[in-house]
mmCIF file of C-alpha atoms in Angstrom:
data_model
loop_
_atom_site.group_PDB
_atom_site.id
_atom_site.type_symbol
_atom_site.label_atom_id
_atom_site.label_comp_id
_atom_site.label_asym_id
_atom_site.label_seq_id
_atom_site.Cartn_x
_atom_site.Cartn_y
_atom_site.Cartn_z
ATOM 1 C CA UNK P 83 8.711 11.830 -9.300
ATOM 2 C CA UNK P 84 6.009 9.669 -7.751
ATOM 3 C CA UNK P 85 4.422 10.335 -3.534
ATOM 4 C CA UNK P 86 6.647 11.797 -1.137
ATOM 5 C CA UNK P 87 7.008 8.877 0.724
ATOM 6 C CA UNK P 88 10.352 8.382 2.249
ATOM 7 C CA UNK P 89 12.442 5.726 0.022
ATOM 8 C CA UNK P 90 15.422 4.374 1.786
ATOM 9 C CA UNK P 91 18.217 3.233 -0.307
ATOM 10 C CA UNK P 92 21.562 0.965 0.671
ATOM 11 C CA UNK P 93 24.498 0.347 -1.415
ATOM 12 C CA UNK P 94 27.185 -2.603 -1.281
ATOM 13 C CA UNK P 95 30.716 -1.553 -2.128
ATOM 14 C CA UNK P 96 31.981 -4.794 -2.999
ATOM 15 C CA UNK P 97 35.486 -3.936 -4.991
ATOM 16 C CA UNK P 98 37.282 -4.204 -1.997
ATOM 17 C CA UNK P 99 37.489 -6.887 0.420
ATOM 18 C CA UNK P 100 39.522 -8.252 3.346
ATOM 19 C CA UNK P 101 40.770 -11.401 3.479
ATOM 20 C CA UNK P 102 39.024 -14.111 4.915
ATOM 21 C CA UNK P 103 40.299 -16.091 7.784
ATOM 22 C CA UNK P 104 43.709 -18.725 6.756
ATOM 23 C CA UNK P 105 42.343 -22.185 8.202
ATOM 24 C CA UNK P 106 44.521 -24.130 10.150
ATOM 25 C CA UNK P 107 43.017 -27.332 10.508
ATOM 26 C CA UNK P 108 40.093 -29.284 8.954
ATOM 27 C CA UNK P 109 37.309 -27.603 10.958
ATOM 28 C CA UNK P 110 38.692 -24.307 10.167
ATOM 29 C CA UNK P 111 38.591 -25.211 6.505
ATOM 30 C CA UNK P 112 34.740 -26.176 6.731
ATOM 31 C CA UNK P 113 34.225 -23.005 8.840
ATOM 32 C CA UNK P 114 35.974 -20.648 6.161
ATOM 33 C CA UNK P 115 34.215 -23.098 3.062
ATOM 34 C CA UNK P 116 30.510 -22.187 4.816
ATOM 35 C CA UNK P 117 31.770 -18.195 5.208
ATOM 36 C CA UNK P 118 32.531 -18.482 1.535
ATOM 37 C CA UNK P 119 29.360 -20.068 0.620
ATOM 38 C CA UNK P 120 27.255 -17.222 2.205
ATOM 39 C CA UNK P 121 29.527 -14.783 0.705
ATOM 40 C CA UNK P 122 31.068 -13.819 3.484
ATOM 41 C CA UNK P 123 34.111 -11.693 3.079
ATOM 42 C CA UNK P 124 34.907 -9.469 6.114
ATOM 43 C CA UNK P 125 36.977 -10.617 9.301
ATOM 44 C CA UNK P 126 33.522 -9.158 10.916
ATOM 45 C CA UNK P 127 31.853 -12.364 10.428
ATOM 46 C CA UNK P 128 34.794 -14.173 12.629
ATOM 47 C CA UNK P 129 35.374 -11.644 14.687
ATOM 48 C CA UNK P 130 31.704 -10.691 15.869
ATOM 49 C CA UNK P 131 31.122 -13.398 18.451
ATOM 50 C CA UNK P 132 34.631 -12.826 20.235
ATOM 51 C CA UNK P 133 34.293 -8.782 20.663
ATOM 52 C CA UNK P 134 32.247 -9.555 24.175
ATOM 53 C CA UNK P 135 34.861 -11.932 25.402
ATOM 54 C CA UNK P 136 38.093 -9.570 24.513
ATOM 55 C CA UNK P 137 36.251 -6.261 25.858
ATOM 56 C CA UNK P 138 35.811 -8.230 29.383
ATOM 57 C CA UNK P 139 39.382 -9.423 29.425
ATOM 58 C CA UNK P 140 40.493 -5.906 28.482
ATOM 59 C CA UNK P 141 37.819 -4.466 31.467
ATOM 60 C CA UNK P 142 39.057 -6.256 34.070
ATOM 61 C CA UNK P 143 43.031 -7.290 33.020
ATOM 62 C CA UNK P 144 42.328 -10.280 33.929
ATOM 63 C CA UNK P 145 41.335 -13.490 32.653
ATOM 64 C CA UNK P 146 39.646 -15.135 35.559
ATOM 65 C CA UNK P 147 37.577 -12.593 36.757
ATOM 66 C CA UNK P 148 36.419 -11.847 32.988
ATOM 67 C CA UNK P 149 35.827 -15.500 32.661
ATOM 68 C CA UNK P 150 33.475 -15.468 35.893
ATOM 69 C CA UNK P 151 31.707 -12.266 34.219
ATOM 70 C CA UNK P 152 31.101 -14.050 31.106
ATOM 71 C CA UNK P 153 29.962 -17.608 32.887
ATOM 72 C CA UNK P 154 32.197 -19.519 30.807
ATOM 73 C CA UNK P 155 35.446 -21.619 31.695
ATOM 74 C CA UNK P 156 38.392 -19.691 32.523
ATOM 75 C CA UNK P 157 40.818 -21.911 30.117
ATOM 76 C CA UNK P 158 38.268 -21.857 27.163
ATOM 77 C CA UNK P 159 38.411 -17.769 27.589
ATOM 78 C CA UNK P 160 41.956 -17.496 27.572
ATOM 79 C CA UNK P 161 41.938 -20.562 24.124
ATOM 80 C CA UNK P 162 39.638 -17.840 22.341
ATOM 81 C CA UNK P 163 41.810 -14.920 23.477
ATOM 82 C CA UNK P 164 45.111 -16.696 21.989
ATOM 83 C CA UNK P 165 43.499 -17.618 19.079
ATOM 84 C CA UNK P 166 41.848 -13.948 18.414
ATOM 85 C CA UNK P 167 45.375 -12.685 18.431
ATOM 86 C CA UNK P 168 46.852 -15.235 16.608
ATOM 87 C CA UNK P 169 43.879 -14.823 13.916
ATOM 88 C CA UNK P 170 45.073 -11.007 13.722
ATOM 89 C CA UNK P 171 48.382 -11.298 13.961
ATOM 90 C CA UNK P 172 48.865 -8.945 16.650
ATOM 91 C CA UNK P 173 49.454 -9.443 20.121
ATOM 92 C CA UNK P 174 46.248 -7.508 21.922
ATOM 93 C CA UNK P 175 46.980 -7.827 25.399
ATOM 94 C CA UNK P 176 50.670 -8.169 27.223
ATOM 95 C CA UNK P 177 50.897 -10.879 29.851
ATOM 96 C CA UNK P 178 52.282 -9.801 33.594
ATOM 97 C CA UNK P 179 51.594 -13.340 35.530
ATOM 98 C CA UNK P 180 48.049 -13.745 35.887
ATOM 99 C CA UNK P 181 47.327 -9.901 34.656
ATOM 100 C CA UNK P 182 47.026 -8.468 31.309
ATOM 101 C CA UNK P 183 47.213 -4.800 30.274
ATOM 102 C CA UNK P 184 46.812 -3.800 26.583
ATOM 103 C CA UNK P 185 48.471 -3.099 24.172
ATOM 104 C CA UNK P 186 48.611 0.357 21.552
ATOM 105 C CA UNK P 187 46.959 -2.397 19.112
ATOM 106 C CA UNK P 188 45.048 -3.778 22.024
ATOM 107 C CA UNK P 189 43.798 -0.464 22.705
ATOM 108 C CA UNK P 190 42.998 0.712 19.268
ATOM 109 C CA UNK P 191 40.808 -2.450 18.681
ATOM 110 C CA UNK P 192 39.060 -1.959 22.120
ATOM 111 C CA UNK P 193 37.945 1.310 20.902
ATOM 112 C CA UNK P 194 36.427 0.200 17.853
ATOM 113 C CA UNK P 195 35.151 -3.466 19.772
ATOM 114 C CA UNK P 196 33.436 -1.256 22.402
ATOM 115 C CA UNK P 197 31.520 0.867 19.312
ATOM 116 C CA UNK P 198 30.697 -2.185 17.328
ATOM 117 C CA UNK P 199 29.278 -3.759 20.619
ATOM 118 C CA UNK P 200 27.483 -0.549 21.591
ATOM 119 C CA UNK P 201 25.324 -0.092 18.134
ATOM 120 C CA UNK P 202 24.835 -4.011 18.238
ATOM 121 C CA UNK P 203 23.258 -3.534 21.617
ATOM 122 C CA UNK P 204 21.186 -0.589 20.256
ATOM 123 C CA UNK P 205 19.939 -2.191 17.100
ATOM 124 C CA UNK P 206 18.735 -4.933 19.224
ATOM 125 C CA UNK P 207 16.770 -2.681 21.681
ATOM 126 C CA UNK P 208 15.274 -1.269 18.478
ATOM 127 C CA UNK P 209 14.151 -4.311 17.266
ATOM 128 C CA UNK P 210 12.836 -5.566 20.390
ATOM 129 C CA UNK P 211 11.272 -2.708 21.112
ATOM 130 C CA UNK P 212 9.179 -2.291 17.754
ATOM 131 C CA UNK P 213 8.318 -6.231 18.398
ATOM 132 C CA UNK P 214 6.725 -5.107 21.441
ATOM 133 C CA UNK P 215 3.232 -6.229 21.886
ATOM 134 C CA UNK P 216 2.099 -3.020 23.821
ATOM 135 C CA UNK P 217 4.201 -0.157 22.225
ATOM 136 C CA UNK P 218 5.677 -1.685 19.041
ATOM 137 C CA UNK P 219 5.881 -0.417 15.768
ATOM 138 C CA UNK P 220 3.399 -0.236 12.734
ATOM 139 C CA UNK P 221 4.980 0.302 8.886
ATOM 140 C CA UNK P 222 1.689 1.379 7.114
ATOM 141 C CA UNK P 223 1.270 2.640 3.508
ATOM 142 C CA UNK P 224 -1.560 4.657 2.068
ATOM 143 C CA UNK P 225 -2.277 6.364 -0.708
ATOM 144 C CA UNK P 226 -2.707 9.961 -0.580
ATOM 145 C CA UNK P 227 -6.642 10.267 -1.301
ATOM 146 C CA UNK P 228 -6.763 7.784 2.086
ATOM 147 C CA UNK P 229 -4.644 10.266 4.344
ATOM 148 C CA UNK P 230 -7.079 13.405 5.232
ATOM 149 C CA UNK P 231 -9.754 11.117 6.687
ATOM 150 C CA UNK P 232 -9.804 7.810 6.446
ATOM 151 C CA UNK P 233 -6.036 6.642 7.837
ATOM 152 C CA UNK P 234 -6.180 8.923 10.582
ATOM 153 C CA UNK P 235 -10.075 7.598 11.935
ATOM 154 C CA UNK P 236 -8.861 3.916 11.651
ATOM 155 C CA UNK P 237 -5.434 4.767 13.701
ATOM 156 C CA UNK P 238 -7.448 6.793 16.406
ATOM 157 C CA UNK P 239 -10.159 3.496 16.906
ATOM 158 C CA UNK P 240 -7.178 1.373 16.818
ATOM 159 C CA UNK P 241 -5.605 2.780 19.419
ATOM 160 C CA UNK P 242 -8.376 3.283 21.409
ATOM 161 C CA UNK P 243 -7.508 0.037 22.192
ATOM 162 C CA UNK P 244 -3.415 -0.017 21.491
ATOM 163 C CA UNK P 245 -2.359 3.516 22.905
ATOM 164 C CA UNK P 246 0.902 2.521 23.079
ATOM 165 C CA UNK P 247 1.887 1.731 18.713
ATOM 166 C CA UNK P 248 3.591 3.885 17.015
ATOM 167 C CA UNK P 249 3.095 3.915 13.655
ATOM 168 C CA UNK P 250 5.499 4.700 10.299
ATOM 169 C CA UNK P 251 3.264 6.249 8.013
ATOM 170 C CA UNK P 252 4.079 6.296 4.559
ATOM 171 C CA UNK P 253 1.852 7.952 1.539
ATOM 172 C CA UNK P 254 2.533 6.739 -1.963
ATOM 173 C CA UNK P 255 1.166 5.574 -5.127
ATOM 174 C CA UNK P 256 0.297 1.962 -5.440
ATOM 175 C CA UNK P 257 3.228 0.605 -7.093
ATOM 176 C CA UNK P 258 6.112 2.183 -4.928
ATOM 177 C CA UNK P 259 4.238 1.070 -1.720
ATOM 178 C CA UNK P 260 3.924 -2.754 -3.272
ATOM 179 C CA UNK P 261 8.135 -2.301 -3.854
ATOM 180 C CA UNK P 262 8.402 -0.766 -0.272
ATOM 181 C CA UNK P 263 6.339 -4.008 0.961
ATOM 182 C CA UNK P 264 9.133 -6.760 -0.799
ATOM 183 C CA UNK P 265 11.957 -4.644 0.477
ATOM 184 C CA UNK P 266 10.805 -5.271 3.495
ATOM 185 C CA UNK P 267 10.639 -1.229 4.767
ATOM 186 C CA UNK P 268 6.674 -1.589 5.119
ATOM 187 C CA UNK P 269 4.482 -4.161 7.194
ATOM 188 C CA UNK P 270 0.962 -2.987 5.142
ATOM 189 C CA UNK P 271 -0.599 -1.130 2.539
ATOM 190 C CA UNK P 272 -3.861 0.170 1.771
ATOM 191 C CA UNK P 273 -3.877 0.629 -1.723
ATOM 192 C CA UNK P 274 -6.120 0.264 -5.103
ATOM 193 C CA UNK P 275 -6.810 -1.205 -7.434
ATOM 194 C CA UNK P 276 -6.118 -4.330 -4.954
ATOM 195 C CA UNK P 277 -2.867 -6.340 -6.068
ATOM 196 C CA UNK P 278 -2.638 -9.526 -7.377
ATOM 197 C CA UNK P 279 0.552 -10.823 -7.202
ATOM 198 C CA UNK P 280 1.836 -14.716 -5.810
ATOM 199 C CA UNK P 281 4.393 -13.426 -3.766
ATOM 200 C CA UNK P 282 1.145 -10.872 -1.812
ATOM 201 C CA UNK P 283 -1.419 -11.512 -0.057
ATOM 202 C CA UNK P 284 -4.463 -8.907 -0.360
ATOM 203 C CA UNK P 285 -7.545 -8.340 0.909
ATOM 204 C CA UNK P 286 -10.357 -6.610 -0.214
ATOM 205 C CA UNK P 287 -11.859 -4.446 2.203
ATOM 206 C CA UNK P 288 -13.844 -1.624 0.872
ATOM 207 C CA UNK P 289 -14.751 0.399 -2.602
ATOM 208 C CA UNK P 290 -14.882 3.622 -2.941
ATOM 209 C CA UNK P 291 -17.410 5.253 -5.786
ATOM 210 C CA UNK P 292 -15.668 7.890 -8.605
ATOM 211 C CA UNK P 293 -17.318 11.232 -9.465
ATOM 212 C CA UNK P 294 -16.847 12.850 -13.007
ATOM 213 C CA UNK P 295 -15.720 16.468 -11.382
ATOM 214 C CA UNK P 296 -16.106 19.381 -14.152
ATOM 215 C CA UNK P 297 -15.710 23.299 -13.688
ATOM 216 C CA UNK P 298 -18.557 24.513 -11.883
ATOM 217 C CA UNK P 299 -19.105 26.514 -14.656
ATOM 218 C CA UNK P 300 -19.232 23.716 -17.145
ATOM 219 C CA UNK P 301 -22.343 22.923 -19.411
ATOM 220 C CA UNK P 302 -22.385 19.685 -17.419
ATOM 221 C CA UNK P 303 -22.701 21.300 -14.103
ATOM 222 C CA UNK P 304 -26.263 21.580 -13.758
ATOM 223 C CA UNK P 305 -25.964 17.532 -13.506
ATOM 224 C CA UNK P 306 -26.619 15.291 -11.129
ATOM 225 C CA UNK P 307 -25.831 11.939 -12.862
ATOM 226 C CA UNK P 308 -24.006 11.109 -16.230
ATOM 227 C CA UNK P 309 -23.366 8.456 -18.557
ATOM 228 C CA UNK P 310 -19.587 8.680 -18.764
ATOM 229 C CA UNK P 311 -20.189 8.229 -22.427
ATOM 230 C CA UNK P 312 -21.275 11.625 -22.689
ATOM 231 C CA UNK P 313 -18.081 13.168 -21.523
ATOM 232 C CA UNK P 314 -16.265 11.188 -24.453
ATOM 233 C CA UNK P 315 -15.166 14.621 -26.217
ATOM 234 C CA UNK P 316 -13.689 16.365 -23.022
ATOM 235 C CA UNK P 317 -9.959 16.791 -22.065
ATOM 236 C CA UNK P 318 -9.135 14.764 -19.162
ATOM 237 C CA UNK P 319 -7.018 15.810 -15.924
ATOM 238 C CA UNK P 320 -5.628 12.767 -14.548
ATOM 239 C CA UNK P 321 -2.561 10.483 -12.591
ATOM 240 C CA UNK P 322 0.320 9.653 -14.277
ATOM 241 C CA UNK P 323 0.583 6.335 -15.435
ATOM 242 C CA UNK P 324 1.375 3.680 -13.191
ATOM 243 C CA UNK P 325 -0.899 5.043 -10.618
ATOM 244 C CA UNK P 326 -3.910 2.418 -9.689
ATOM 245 C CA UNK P 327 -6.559 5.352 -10.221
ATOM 246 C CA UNK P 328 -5.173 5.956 -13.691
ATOM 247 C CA UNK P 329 -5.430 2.503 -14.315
ATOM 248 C CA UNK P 330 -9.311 2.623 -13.338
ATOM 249 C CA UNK P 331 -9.908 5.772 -15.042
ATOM 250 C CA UNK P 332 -8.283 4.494 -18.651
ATOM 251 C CA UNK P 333 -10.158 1.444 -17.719
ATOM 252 C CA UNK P 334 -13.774 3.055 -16.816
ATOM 253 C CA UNK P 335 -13.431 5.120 -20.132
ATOM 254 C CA UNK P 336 -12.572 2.013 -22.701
ATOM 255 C CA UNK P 337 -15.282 0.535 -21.041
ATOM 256 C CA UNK P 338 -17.343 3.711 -22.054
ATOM 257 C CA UNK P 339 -15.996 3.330 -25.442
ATOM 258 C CA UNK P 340 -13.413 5.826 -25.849
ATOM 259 C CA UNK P 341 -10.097 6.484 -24.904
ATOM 260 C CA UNK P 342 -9.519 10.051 -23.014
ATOM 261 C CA UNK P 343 -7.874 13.042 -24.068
ATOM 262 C CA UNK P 344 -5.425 13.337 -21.521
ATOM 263 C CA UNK P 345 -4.534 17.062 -21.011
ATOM 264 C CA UNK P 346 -2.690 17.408 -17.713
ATOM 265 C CA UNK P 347 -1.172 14.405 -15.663
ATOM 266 C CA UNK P 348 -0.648 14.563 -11.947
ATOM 267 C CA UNK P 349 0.379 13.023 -8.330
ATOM 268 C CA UNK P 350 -2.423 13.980 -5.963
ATOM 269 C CA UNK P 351 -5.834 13.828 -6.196
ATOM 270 C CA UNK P 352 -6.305 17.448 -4.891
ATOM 271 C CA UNK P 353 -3.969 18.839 -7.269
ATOM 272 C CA UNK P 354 -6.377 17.791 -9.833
ATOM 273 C CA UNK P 355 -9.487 19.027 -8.513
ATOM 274 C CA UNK P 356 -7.450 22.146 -8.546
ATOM 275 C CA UNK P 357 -7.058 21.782 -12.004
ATOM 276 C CA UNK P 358 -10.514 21.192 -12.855
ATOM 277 C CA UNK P 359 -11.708 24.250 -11.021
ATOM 278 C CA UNK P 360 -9.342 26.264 -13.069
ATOM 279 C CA UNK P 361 -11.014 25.321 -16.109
ATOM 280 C CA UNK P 362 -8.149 22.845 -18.123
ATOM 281 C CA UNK P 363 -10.364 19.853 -18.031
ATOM 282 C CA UNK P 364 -12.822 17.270 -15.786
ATOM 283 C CA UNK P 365 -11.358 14.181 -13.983
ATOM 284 C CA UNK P 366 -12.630 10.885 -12.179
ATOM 285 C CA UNK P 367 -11.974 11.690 -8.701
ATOM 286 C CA UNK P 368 -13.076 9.704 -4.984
ATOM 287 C CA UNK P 369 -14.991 12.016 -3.014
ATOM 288 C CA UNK P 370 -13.076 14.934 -1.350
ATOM 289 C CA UNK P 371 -12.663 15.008 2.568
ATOM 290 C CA UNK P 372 -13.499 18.358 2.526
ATOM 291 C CA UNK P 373 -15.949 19.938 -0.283
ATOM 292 C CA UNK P 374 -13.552 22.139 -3.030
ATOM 293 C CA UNK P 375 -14.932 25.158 -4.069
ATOM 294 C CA UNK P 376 -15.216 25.766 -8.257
ATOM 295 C CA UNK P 377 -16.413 22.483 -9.055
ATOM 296 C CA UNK P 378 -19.333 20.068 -9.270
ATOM 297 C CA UNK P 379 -19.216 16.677 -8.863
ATOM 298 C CA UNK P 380 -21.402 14.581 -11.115
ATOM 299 C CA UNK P 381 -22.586 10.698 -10.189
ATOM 300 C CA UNK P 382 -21.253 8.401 -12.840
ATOM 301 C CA UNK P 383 -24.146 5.975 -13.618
ATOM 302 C CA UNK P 384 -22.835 3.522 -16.415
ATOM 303 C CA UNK P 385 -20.143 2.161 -16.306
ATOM 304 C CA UNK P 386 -20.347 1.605 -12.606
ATOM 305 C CA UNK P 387 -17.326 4.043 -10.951
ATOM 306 C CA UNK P 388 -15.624 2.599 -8.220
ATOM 307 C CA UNK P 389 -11.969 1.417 -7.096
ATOM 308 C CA UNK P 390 -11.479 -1.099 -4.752
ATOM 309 C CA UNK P 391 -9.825 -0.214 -1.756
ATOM 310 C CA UNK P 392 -7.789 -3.667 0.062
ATOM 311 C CA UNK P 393 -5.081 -4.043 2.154
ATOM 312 C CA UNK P 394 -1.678 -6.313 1.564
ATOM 313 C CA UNK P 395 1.194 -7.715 3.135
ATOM 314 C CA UNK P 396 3.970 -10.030 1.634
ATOM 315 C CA UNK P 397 3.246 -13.809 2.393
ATOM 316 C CA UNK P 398 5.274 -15.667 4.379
ATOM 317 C CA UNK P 399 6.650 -12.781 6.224
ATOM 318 C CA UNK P 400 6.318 -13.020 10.233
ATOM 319 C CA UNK P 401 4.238 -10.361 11.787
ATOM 320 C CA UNK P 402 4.812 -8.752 15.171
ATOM 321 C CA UNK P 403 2.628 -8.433 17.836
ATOM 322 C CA UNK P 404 1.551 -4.808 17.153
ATOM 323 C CA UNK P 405 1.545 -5.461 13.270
ATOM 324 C CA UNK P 406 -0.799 -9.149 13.798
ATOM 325 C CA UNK P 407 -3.275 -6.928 16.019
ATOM 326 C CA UNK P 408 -3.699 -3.645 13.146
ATOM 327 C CA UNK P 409 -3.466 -5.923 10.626
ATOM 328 C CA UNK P 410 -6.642 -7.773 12.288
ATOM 329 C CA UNK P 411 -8.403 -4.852 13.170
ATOM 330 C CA UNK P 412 -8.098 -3.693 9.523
ATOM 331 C CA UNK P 413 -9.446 -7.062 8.567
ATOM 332 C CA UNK P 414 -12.801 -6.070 11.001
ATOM 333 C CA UNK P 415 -13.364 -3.209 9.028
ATOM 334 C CA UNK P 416 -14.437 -5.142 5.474
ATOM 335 C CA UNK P 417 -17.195 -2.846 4.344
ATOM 336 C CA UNK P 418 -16.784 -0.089 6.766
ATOM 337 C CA UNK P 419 -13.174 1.351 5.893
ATOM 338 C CA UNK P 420 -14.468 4.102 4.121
ATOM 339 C CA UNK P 421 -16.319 6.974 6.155
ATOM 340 C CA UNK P 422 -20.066 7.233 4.187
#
């Protein structure tokens, strides 16, 4: 199990469909051939644009006044009303002269028109409103060594001047937050080591130097600065793989020339200070927000220790307002991202 962040996850049941639409002439044939070629298979698709002009002819009984509601042509309203019920088979509406009253299938549909048209109406207030320029929404990943300190400072500056975002925060490991980013569920990430892949782009804003953290009682602990070398025979607390600090840390230590004895593996950089205090091994940790109690933390002086710390976002995809403004304020902070 990797982060807490929140994964979202949608299924397709697609062993069941209704049929499509029977074309009647040659433009219904091209309509129902392009519905076919996007894989279209619900009366939905067809249906959708009509569900406004049924509910007004079923609001006011009357075709006229619905047509003068809707700004369109009284005779092209009552065309698309024929047709709906001839697509369906069922007669919606019964005809008294120039009124209408529905139906018991004109009335069943209304009721589900009315809720399809309601959530379609909400969904697009949603979206507008987290397009807003003034009180939109940010989706911003993080790791979790970047949440006590560092995300919440750069969200206070920011809006300083935005006080109006909102923000979906989501902490994960590098990886999940990169998946998250294609999917489409975040906007950015600040994440390590920084990602190089042709369907991101990524920035490098900031590094961030690793300690080697032992037991304070530790023979080491009287240090101020080691070789990492010298810590080649100790067990090792670290990440799980596929973390980016594991990455660094199996890295940092080849580089050292040895490979570490790995005796716990975790998800959270705290957790493994924790585990360091309690005496099962010493780890290559960023700096703590706050100073933990039981252990020392020694300055790694060859190989140089760091991770680099860089934002990404998925090219080609359109920002919004609030999203092009953090993303360019994040971009101002190359070199001072990290509190010192």
């Amino acid at each position: 199990m990797h982060g807490n962040g929140i994964i979202d996850s949608v299924t397709h049941d697609r062993s069941s469909r209704a049929p499509l639409l029977q074309p009647r002439n040659r433009k219904d044939i091209a309509e129902v051939a392009d519905a076919t070629d996007l894989g279209v298979s619900s009366w939905a698709w067809a249906l959708a644009p009509r569900l406004a002009q049924f509910t007004a002819v079923a609001r006011h009984e009357h075709v006229t006044r619905a047509a003068q509601e809707l700004g369109m042509p009284q005779p092209t309203l009552s065309r698309a009303i024929v047709r709906l019920e001839e697509d369906l088979g069922v007669a919606l509406f019964a005809r008294h002269g120039r009124t209408l009253s529905l139906t018991p299938a004109g009335r069943s549909f209304l009721a589900s028109a009315e809720r399809a048209l309601a959530d379609l109406e909400r969904a697009t207030d949603s979206v507008r409103a987290d397009a807003d320029p003034t009180a939109g929404k940010v989706a911003f990943g993080f790791l979790h060594t970047l949440g006590p300190e560092t995300v919440p400072g750069l969200i206070r500056t920011f809006r300083a001047d935005h006080p109006r975002v909102r923000f979906q925060l989501v902490q994960n490991y590098g990886e999940a937050m990169i998946e998250r980013l294609r999917l489409g569920d975040l906007d950015l990430c600040l994440t390590s080591p920084v990602p190089d892949y042709p369907d991101l782009v990524a920035r490098r804003l900031d590094e961030q130097k690793l300690r080697l953290v032992v037991p304070d009682d530790h023979p080491l602990a009287s240090r101020k600065r080691i070789r990492l070398a010298e810590a080649a025979g100790e067990l090792f607390v670290t990440l799980e793989p596929g973390y980016g600090l594991r990455r660094i840390t199996d890295a940092l230590c080849a580089e050292a020339g040895f490979t570490p004895r790995v005796a716990f593996e975790g998800e959270e950089a705290e957790t493994l200070r924790g585990l360091v205090a309690a005496g099962l091994g010493v780890a290559l940790l960023p700096p703590p927000a706050v100073p933990r109690p039981g252990v020392s933390e020694l300055t790694v002086t060859a190989p140089r220790a760091v991770r680099e710390i860089g934002v990404a976002w998925l090219d080609g995809h359109p920002d919004t307002p609030p999203v092009a403004a953090f993303k360019k304020f994040l971009l101002s902070r190359r070199g001072v991202l990290l509190p010192r």
